[in-house]
PDB file of C-alpha atoms in Angstrom:
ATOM      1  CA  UNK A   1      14.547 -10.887 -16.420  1.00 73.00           C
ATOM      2  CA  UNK A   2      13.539 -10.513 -12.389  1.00 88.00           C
ATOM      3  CA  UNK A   3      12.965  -6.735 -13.004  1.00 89.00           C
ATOM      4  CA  UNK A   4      10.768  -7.267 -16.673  1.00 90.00           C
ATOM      5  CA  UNK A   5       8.740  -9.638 -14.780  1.00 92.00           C
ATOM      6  CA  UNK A   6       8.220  -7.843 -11.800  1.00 93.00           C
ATOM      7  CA  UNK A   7       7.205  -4.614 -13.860  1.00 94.00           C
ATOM      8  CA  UNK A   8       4.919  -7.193 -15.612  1.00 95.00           C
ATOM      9  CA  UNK A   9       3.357  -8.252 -12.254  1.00 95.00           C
ATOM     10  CA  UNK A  10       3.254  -4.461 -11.172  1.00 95.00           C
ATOM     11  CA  UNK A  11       1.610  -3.186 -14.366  1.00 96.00           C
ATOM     12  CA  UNK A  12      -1.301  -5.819 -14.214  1.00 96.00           C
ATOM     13  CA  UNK A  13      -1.997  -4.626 -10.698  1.00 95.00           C
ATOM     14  CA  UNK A  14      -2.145  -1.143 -11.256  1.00 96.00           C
ATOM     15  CA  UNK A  15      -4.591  -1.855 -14.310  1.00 96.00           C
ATOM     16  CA  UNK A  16      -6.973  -4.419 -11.996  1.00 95.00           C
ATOM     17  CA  UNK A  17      -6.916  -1.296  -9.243  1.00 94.00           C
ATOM     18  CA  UNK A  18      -7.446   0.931 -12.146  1.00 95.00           C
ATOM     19  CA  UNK A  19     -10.201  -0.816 -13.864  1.00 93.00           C
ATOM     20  CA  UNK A  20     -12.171  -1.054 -10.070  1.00 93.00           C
ATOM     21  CA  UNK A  21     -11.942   2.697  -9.500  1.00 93.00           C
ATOM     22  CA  UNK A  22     -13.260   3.145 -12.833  1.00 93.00           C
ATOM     23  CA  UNK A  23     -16.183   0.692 -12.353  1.00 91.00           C
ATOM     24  CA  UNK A  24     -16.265   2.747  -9.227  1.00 90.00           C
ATOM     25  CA  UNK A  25     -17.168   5.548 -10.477  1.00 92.00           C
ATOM     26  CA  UNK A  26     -18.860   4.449 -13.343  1.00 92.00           C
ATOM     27  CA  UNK A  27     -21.342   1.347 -12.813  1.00 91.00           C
ATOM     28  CA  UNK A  28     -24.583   1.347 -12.378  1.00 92.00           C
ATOM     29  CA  UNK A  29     -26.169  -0.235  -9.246  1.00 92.00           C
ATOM     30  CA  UNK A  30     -26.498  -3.849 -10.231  1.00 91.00           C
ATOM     31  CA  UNK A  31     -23.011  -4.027 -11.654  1.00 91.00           C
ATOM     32  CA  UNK A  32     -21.545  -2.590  -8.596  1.00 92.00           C
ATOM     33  CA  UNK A  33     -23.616  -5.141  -6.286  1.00 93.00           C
ATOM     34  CA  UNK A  34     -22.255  -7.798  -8.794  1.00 92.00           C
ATOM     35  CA  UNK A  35     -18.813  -6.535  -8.884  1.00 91.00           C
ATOM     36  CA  UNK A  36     -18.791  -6.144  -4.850  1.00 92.00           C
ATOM     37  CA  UNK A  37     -19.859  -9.851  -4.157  1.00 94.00           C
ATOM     38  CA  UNK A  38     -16.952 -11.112  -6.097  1.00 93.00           C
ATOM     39  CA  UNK A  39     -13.814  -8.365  -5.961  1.00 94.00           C
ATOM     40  CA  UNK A  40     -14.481  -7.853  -1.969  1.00 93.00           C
ATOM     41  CA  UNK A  41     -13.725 -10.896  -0.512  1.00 95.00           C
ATOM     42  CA  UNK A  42     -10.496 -10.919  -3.085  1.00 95.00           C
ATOM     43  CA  UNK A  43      -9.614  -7.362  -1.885  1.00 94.00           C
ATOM     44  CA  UNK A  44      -9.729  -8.193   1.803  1.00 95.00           C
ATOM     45  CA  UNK A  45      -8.072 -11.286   1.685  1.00 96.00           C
ATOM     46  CA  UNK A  46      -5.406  -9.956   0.249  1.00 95.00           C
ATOM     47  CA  UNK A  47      -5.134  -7.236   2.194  1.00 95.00           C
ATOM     48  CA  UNK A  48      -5.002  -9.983   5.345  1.00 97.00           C
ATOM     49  CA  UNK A  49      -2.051 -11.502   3.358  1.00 97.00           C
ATOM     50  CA  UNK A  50       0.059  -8.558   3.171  1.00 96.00           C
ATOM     51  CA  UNK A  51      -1.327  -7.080   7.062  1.00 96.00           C
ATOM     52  CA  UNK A  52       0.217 -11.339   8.296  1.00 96.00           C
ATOM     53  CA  UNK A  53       3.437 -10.572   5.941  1.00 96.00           C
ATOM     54  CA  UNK A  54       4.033  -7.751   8.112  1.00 96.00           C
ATOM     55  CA  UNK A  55       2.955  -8.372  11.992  1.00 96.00           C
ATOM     56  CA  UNK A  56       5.558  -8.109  14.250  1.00 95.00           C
ATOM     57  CA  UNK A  57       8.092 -10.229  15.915  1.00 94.00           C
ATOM     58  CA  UNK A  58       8.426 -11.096  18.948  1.00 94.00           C
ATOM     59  CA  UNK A  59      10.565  -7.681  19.800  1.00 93.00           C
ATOM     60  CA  UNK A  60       8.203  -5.829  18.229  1.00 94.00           C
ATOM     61  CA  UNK A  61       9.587  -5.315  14.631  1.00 95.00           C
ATOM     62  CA  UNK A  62       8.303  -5.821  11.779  1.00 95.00           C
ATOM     63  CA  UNK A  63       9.857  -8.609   9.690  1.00 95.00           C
ATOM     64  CA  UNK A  64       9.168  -7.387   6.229  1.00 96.00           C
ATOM     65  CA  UNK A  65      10.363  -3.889   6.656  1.00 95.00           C
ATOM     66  CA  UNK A  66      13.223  -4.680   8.649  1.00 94.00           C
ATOM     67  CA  UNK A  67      16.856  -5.653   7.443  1.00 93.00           C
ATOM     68  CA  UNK A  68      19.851  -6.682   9.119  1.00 91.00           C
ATOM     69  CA  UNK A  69      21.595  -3.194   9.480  1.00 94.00           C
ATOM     70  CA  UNK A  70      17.668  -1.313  10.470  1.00 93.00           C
ATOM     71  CA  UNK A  71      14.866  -2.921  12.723  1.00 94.00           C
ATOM     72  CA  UNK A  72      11.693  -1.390  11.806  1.00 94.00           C
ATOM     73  CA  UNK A  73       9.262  -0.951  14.791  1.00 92.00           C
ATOM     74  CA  UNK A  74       5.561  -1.945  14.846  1.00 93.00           C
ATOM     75  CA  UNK A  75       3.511  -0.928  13.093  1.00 94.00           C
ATOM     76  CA  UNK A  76       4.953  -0.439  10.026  1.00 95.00           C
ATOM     77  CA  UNK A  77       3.751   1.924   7.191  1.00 94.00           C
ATOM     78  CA  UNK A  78       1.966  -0.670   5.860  1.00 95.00           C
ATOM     79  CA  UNK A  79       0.065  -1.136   8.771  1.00 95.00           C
ATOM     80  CA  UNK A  80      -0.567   2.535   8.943  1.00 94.00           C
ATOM     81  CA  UNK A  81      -1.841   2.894   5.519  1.00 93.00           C
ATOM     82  CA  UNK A  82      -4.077   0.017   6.067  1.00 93.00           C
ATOM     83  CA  UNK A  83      -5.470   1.469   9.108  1.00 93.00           C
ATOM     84  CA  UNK A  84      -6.018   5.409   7.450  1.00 91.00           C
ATOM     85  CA  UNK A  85      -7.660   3.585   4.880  1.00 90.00           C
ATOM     86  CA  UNK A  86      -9.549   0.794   6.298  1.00 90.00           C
ATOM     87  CA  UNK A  87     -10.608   1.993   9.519  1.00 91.00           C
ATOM     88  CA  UNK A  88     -10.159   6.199   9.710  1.00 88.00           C
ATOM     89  CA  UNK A  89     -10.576   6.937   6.106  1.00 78.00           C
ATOM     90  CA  UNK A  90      -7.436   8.475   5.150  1.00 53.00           C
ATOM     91  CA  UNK A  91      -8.959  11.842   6.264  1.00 58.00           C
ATOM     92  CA  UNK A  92      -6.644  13.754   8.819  1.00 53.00           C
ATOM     93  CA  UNK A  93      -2.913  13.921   8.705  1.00 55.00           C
ATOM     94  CA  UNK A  94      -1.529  12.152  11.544  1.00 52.00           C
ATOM     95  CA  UNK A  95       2.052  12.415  13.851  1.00 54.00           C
ATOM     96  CA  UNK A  96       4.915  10.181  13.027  1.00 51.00           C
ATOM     97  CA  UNK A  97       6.288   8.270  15.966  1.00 50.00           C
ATOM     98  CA  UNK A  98       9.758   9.361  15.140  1.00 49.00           C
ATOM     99  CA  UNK A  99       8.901  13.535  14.368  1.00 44.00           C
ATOM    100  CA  UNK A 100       7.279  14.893  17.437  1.00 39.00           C
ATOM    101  CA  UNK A 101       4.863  17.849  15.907  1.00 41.00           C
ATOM    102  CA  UNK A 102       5.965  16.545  11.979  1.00 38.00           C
ATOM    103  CA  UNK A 103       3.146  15.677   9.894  1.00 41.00           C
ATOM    104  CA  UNK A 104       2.750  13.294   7.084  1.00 40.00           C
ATOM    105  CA  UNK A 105       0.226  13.761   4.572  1.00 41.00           C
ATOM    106  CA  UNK A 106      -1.785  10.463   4.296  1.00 42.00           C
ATOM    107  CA  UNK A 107      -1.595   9.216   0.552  1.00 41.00           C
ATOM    108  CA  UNK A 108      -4.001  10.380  -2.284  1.00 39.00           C
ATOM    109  CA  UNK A 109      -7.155   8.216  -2.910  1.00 39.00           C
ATOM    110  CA  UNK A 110      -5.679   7.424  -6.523  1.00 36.00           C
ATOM    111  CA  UNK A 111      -2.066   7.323  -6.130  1.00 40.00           C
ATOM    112  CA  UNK A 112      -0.757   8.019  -9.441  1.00 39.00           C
ATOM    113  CA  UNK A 113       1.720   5.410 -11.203  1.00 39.00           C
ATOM    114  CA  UNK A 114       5.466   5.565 -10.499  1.00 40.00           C
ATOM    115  CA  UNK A 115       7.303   6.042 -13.916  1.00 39.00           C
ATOM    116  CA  UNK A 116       7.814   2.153 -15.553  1.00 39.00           C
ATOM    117  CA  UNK A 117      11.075   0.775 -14.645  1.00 41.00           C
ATOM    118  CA  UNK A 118      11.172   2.622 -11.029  1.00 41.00           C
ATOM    119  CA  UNK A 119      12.457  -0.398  -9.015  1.00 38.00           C
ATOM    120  CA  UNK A 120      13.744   1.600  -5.835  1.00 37.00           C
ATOM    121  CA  UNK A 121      13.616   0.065  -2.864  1.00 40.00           C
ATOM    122  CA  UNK A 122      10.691  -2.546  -1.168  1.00 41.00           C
ATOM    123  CA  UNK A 123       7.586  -0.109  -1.468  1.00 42.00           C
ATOM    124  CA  UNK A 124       8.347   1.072  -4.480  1.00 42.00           C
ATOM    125  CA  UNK A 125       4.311   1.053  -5.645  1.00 45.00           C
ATOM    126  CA  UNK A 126       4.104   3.562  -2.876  1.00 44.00           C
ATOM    127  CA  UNK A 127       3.405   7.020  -4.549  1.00 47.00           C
ATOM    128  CA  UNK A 128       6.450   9.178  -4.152  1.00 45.00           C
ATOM    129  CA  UNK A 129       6.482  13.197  -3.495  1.00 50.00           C
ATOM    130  CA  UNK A 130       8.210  15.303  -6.185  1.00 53.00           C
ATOM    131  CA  UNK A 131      11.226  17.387  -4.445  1.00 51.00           C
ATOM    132  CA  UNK A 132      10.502  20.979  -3.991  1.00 55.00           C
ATOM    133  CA  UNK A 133      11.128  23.158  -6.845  1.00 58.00           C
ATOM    134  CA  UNK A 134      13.923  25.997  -6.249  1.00 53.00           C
TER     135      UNK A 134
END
């Protein structure tokens, strides 16, 4: 039942992200202003929920990420996503803490959908990379 619901729950937000991008795109000028003054302040305040969900402890972990058995350091992916998307764009690749001179790619402006019943792991909604072919 937990898994149903949550691919319930998962579903409706990709269609509500969906259905902005598409009024994105789409809308004329006074639906956008319209659409703006109400989905905004929605959008950003949850985007403060998750960003509190995840700042760190007081030894510098994040609590979210973490588990008993791995401490995940600050900041957390999620706080890097929110920062190549909120505040530098999501333009240039940037280094990973861990992989001196390894890059990551940042994620795609429209992340495509994970196949339905893909329940791996916390960040599941996160857009995974297909393995290499050969």
């Amino acid at each position: 039942m937990d898994q149903i619901l949550g691919q319930v729950l998962r579903n409706a937000v990709w269609e509500r992200l969906d259905m902005l991008s598409d009024l994105a795109d789409r809308a004329d000028a006074p639906s956008l202003v319209s659409v703006a003054r109400s989905e905004l302040p929605r959008l950003t305040e949850g985007w403060r929920a998750i960003l509190r969900a995840h700042e760190p402890d007081a030894r510098g972990d994040c609590p979210t990420c973490s588990t008993r058995w791995h401490r995940c350091k600050a900041p957390c992916s999620v706080w890097q996503v929110a920062h190549e998307h909120l505040v530098a764009g999501g333009l240039a690749p940037q280094e990973t803490p861990r992989g001196r001179g390894r890059k990551r790619s940042p994620l795609p402006a429209q992340a495509t959908h994970q196949a339905a019943g893909d329940t791996r792991g916390r960040h599941a909604l996160l857009p995974q990379t297909p393995a290499p072919a050969g």
